[in-house]
XYZ file of C-alpha atoms in Angstrom:
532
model
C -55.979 213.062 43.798
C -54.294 215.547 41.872
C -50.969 215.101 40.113
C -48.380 218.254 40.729
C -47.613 220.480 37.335
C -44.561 222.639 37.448
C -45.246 226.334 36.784
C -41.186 226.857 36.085
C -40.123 229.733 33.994
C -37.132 228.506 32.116
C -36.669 232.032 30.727
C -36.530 233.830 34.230
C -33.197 235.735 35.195
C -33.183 233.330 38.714
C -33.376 229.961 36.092
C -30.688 231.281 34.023
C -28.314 232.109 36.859
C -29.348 229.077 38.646
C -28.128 226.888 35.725
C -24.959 228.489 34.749
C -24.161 227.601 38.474
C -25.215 224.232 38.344
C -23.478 223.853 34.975
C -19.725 225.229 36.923
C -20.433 222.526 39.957
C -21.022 219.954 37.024
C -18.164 220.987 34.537
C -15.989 220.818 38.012
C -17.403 217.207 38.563
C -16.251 216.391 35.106
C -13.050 217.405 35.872
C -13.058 214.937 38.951
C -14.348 212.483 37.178
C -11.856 212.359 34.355
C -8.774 212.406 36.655
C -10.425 208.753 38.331
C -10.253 207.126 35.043
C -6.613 207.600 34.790
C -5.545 204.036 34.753
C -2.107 204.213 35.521
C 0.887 206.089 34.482
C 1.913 205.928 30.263
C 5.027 203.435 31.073
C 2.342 201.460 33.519
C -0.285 201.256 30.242
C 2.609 200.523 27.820
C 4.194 197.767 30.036
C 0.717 196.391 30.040
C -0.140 196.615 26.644
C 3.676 195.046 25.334
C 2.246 191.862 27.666
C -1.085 191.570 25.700
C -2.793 192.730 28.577
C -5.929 194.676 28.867
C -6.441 197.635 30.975
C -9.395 197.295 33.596
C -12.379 199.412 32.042
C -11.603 197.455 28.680
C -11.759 194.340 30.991
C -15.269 195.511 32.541
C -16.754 195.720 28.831
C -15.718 192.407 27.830
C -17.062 191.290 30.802
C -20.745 193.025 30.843
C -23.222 192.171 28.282
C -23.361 194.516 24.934
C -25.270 197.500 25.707
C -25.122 197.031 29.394
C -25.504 199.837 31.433
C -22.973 199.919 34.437
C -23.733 201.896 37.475
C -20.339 203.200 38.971
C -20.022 203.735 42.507
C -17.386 205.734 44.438
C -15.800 207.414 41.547
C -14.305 209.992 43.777
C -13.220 208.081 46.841
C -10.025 209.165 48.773
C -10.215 212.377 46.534
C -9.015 215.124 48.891
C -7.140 212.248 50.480
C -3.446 213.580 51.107
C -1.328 210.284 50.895
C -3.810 208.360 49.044
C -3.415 207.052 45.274
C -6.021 209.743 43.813
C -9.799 209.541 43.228
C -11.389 206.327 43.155
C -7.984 204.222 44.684
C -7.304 201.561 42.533
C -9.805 199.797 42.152
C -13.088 200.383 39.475
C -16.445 199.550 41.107
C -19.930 199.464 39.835
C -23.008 197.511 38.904
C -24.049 196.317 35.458
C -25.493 192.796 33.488
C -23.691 189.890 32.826
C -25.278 186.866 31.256
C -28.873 189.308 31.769
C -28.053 189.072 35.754
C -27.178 191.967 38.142
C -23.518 191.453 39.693
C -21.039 193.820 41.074
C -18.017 194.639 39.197
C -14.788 195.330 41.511
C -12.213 195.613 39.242
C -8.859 195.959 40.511
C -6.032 198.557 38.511
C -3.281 196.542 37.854
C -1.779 199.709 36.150
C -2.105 202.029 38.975
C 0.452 201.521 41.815
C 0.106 197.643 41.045
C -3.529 197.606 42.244
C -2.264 197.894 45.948
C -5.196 199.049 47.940
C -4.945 202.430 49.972
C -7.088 203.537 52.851
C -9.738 205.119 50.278
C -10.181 201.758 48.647
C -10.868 199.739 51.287
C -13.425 201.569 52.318
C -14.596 201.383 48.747
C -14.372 197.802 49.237
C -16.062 197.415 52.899
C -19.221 199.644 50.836
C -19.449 197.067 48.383
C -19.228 194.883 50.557
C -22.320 196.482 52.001
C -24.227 196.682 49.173
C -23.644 193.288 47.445
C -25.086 191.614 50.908
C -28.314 193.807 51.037
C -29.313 193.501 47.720
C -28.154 190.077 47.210
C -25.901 190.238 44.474
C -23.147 188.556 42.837
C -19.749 189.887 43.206
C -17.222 189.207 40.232
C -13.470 190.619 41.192
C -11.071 191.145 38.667
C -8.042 190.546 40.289
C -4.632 192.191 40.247
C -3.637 193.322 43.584
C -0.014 193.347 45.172
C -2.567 193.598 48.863
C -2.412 196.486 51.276
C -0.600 199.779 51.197
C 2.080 199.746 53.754
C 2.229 203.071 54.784
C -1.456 202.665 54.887
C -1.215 199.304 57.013
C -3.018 200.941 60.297
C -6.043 202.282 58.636
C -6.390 199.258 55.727
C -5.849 196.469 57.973
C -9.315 196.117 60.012
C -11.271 197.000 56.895
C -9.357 194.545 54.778
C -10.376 191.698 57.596
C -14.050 193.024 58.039
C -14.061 192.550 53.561
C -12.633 189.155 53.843
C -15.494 188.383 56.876
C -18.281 189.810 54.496
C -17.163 187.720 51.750
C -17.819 184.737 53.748
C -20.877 185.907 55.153
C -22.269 186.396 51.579
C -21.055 182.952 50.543
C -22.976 181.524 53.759
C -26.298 183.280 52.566
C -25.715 181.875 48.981
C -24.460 185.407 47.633
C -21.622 184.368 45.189
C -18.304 185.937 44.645
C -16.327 185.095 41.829
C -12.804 186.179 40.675
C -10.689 186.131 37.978
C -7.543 186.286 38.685
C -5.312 188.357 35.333
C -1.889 189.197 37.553
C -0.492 189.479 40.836
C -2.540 188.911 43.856
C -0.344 189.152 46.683
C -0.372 189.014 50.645
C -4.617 190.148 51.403
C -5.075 189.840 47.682
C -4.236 186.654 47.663
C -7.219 185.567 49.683
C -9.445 187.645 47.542
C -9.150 184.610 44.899
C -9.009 182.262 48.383
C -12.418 183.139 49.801
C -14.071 183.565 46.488
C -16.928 181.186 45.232
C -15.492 180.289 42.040
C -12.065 181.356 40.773
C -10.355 181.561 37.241
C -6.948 182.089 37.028
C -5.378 183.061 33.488
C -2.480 180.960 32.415
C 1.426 182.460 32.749
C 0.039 185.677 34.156
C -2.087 185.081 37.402
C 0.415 184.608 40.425
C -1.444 184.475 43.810
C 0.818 183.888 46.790
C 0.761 185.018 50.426
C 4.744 186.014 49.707
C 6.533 186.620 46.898
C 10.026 184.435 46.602
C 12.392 187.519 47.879
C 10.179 187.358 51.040
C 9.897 183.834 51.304
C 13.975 183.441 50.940
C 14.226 186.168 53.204
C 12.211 184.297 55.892
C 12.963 180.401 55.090
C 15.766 180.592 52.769
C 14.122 178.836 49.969
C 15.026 179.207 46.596
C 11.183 179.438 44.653
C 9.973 180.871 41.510
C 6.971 182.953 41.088
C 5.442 179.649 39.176
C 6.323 177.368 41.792
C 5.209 179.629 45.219
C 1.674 180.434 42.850
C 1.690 180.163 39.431
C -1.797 179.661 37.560
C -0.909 176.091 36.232
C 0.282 175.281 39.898
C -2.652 176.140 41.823
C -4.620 174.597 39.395
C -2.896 171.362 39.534
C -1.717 171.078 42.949
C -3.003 173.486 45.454
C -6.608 173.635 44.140
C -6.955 177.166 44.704
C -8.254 177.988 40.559
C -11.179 175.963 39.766
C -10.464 177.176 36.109
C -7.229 177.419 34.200
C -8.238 179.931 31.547
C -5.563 180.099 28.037
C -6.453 183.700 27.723
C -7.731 187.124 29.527
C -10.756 186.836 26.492
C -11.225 182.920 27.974
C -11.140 183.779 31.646
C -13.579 186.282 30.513
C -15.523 183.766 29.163
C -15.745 181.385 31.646
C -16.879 183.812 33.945
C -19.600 184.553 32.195
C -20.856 181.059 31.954
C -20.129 180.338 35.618
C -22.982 183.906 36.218
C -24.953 181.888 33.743
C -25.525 178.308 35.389
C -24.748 179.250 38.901
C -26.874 182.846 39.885
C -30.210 182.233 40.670
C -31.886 185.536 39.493
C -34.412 185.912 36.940
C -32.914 187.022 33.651
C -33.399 190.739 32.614
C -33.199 190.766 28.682
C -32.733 194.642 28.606
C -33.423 198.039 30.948
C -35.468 200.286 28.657
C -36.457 203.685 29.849
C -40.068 203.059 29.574
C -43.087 206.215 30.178
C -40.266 208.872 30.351
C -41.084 212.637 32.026
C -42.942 215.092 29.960
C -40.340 217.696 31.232
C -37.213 218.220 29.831
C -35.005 217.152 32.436
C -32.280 220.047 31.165
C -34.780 222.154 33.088
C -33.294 220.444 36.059
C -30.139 222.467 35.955
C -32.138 225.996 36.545
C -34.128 224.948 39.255
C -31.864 223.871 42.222
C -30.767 227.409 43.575
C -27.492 228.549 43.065
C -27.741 230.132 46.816
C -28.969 226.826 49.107
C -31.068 229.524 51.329
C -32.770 230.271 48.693
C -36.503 228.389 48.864
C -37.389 226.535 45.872
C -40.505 223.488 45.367
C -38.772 219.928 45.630
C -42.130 218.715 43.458
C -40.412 220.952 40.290
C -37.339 218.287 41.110
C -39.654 215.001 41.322
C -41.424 215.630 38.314
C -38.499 215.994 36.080
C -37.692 212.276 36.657
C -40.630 210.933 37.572
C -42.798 208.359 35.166
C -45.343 210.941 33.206
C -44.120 213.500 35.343
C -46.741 212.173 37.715
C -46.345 212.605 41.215
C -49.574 212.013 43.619
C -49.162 213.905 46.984
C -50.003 212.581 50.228
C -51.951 215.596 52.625
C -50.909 218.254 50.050
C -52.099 221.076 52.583
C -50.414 220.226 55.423
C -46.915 220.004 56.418
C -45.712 222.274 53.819
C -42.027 221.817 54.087
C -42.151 218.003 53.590
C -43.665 216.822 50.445
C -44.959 213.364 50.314
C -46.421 210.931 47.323
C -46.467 208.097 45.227
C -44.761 207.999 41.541
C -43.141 205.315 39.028
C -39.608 205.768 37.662
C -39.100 203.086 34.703
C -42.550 201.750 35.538
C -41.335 200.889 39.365
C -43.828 201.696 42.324
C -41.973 204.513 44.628
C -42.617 206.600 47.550
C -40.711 209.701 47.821
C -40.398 211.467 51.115
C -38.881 214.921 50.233
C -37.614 217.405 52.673
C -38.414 221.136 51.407
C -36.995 222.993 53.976
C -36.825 223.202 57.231
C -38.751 220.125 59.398
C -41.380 221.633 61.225
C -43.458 219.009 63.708
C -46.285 218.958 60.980
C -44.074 217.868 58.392
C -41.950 215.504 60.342
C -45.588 213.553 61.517
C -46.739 213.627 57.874
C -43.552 211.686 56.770
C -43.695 209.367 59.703
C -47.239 208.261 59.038
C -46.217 208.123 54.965
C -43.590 205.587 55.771
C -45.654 203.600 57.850
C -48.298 203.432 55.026
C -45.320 202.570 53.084
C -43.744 199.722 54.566
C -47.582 198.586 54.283
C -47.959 198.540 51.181
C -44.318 197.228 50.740
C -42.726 200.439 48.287
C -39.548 201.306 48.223
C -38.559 204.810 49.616
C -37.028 207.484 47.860
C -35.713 210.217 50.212
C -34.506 213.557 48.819
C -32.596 216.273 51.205
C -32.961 219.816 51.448
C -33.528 220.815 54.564
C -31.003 222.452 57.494
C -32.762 220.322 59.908
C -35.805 220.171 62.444
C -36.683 224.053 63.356
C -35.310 225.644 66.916
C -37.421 227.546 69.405
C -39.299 227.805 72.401
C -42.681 227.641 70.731
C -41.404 224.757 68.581
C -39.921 223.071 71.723
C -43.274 223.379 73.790
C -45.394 221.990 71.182
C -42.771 218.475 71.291
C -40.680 219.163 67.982
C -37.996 216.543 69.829
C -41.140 213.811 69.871
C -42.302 214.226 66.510
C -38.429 214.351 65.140
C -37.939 211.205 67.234
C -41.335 209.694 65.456
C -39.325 210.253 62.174
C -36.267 208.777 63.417
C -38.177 206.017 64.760
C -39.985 205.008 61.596
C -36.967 205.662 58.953
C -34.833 203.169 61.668
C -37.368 200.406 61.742
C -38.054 200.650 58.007
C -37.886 197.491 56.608
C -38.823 198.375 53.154
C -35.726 199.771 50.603
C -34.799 203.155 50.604
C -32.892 205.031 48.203
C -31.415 208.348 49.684
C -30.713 211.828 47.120
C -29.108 214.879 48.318
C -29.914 217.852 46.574
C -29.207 220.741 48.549
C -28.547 220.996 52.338
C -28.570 218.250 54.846
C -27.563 219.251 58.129
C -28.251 218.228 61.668
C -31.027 215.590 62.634
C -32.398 216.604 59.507
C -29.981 214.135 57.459
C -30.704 211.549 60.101
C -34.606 211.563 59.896
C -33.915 211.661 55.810
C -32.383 208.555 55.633
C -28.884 209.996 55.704
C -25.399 207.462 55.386
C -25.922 206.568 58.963
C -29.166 204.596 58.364
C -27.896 202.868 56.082
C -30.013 202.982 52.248
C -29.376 200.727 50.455
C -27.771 203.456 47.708
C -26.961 207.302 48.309
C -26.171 210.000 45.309
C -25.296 213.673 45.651
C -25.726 216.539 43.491
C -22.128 218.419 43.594
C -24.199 221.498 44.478
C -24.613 219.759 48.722
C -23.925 221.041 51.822
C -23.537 218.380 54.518
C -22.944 218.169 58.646
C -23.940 219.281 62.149
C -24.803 222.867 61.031
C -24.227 226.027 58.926
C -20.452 226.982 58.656
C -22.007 230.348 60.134
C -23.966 228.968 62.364
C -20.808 226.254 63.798
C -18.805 229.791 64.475
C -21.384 231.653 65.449
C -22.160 229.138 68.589
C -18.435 228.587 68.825
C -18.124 232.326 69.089
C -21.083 233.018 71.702
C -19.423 230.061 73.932
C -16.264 231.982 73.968
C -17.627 235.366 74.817
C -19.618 233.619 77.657
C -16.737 231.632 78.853
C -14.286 235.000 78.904
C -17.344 236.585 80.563
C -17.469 234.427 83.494
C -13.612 234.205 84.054
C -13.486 237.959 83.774
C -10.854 237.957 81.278
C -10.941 240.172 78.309
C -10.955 238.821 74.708
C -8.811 240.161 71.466
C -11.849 241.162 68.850
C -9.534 240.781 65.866
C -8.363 237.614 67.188
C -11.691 236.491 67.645
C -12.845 237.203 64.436
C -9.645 235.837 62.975
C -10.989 232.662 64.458
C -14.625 232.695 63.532
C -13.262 233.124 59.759
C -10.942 230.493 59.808
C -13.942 228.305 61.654
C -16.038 229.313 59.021
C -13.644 228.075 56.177
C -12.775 224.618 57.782
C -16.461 224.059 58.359
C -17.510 224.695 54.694
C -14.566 222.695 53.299
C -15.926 219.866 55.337
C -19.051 220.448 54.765
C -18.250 220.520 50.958
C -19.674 217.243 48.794
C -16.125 216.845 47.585
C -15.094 216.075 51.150
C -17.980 213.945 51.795
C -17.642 211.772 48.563
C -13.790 211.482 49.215
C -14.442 209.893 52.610
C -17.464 207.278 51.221
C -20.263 209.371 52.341
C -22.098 209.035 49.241
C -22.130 206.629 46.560
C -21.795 208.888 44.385
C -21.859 212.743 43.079
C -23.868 212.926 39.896
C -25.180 215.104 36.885
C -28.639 216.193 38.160
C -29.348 215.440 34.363
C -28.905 211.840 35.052
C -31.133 211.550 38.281
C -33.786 209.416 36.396
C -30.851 207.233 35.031
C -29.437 206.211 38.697
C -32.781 205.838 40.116
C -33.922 203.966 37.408
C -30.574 201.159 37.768
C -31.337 201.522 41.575
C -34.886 200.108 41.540
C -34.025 197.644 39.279
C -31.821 196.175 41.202
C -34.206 196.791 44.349
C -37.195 195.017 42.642
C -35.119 191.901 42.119
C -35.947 190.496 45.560
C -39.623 190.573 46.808
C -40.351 193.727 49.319
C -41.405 193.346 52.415
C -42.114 196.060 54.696
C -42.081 196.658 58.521
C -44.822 195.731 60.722
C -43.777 197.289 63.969
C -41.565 200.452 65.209
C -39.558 202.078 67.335
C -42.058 203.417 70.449
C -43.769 206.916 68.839
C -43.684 209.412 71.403
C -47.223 211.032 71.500
């Protein structure tokens, strides 16, 4: 077997216009990404600060081990959100080491509208939800949350209950939450501290109550104070609700720590080195992903740019052209990659089918990467039983049992996102280059059909149609459909867990399977029924 070598001409006009557009989508990311770590407005921060309190990244730092790396997720939810509290919500999410373990960090921003939770963060929260039960890992919450945006109450409320459900799930299974509790945690965040595993509560600041005293005067008439109704020293004294009274942030810190230390299970991981890195310069990564997505390009340049080596051994390298298939390492971890390169002809889509059955024997992980506007359309194509061999696909990504890791780097439209391994079945992580295309079709192609079915429907009611109006209407199809199409949409409404630098594809993957490989894989033994 033959490893792939890249023949890419990093001096070529195509390369150089290919990464200054990559480079704009990127710089434009950047700019995304700097507006989500706003923490709050300056009198928020200073308020803060004049209490001796820390603001939530410095938080995560003391928290993860020196050196950690921490793998944030959802940077950009709720970003095109109208009412919502900007990109990210309030609330700081990600995965890093503590005490040499893998936990989740969801980090509240007491700074930032008080760390109430709008419609974009509880579906931030639901997804972490998500992920902390599939790949068993410890959640710790750093709490400061005055619970649910009103205005938001219709949309928050469900997912708040289906968090609070997941939560105890998790503890069932033996998946530990823990929370430390730094300021306010009212009404649902209250129960945030409740449900948790283990709780910490730091002294004369945490104050966790279902209602504050104005509300409970308003509905019993009793006279409280906020130290009475849920005041660190009282719960830990009288209610039970803190199983730690911590002096300080730096000691609730602390004891946190130890509490990952005796009480998670995992094996210790001392450090993540990058270990046999690519022999190609993964800047080259920029200039290969076409500026203009209809543009054909080879998906192996892609794998071999963060691939172990740059080794990537292909699976029937003659047939099924448009779907490339193989085995590589990232970081020394076993991976198969199934990698759409176009569109899914019935070749390609029975070549991937039979890779991730060999897959799921041989119990490796998946990696699927997207580019492809679907399975192709025709009568030749429907004769010779495209809709069985797409189903095949669908059949064996569905009743995969082994992990898969999902990358979108170009389009992904139709049953062609599906039979990738798109959000809907459910891998266990999903990142985006901010270069993707995502939905049912084409923006064209949506008006296009839209615009035959009208002609038609005119047609057979004999009425006569206004061209200008009708192409009014296709172009104002055309511009809704790419706007929600657009990977700023998608990542706003949790479709991704992420949009990243294609520069830092080997860096994601390379966190991902590390926390993959923490469990033992076991792949599927049976399927869906293969059409023939």
């Amino acid at each position: 077997m033959k490893d792939f070598k890249s023949t890419i001409n990093n001096k070529s006009a195509s390369f150089r216009n290919n990464k200054e557009a990559m480079k704009s989508l990127v710089n434009e990311l950047d700019g995304y990404l700097k507006i989500s770590h706003l923490q709050g407005n300056e009198i928020a921060l200073k308020r803060a600060k004049e209490r001796g309190k820390s603001i939530t990244r410095d938080k995560i730092a003391k928290l993860l081990d020196k050196d950690s790396p921490f793998l944030e997720l959802m940077p950009l939810a709720g970003l095109k959100h109208e009412n919502g509290f900007g990109p990210g919500g309030t609330t700081i999410a990600g995965i890093g080491l503590v005490k040499n373990k893998l936990c989740i960090i969801n980090a509240n921003i007491g700074t930032k509208k008080g760390g109430v939770v709008d419609y974009a963060t509880s579906l931030k929260n639901l997804r972490l939800s998500q992920i902390a039960k599939e790949n068993k890992l410890t959640t710790v919450n750093l709490v400061e949350s005055g619970g649910a945006n009103l205005p938001d109450q219709d949309r928050v409320f469900n997912n708040y209950g289906a968090m609070f459900k997941e939560m105890s799930q998790r503890s069932k299974d033996g998946v530990l939450s823990i929370s430390i509790v730094f300021g306010n945690a009212t009404a649902g965040g209250a129960y945030v501290p409740g449900m948790s595993d283990y709780t910490i509560m730091q002294k004369d600041q945490a104050k966790v109550f279902l209602a504050g005293p104005p509300l409970v005067k308003m509905a019993t008439n009793e006279e409280s104070t906020d130290e009475e109704l849920g005041g660190a020293i009282m719960h830990s004294n009288l209610s039970g609700v803190s199983d730690f009274l911590a002096e300080s942030e730096d000691e609730a810190i602390k004891i946190a720590r130890d509490v990952v230390e005796f009480n998670i299970k995992d094996n210790p991981i001392e450090k993540i080195n990058d270990q046999n890195p690519p022999k190609y310069d993964k800047e080259e990564i920029m200039g290969i992903i076409p500026e203009n997505l209809k543009t054909p390009f080879d998906i192996r340049d892609l794998i071999v740019r963060f691939v172990d080596d740059s080794k990537f051994t292909e699976f029937k390298t003659n047939y099924g052209l448009t779907m490339k298939c193989g085995w590589a390492k990232v970081n020394n971890r076993k991976i198969g990659i199934v990698a759409s390169n176009g569109v899914i002809f019935s070749e390609s889509a029975k070549k991937a089918t039979q890779f991730i059955q060999l897959a799921n024997k041989s119990n490796i992980p998946i990696l699927f990467i997207h580019n492809t506007t679907g399975f192709m359309v025709g009568k030749r194509h429907e004769q010779k039983g495209i809709i069985n061999h797409g189903a095949q696909l669908i059949h064996a990504v569905a009743g995969s049992e082994v992990p898969h890791i999902t990358l979108l780097v170009g389009n992904s439209y139709g049953a062609g996102n599906y039979a990738m391994c798109g959000r809907s079945f459910d891998p266990r992580f999903l990142f985006a280059y901010p270069n993707v295309k995502s939905g049912v079709m084409g923006a064209e192609q949506l008006a296009g059909v839209m615009e035959i079915i009208k002609v038609n429907s005119a047609a057979k009611q004999n009425k006569k149609l206004d061209k200008r109006q009708l192409n009014r209407d296709k172009k104002n199809l055309i511009l809704l459909a790419e706007e929600k199409a657009s990977i700023w949409h998608t990542t706003s409404e949790v479709l991704d867990d992420g949009v990243i630098d294609p520069r830092e594809t080997r860096s994601y993957l390379k966190m991902c399977l590390e926390i993959i490989y923490k469990e033992k894989i076991k792949g599927s033994k049976s399927f869906g029924t293969f059409r023939m």
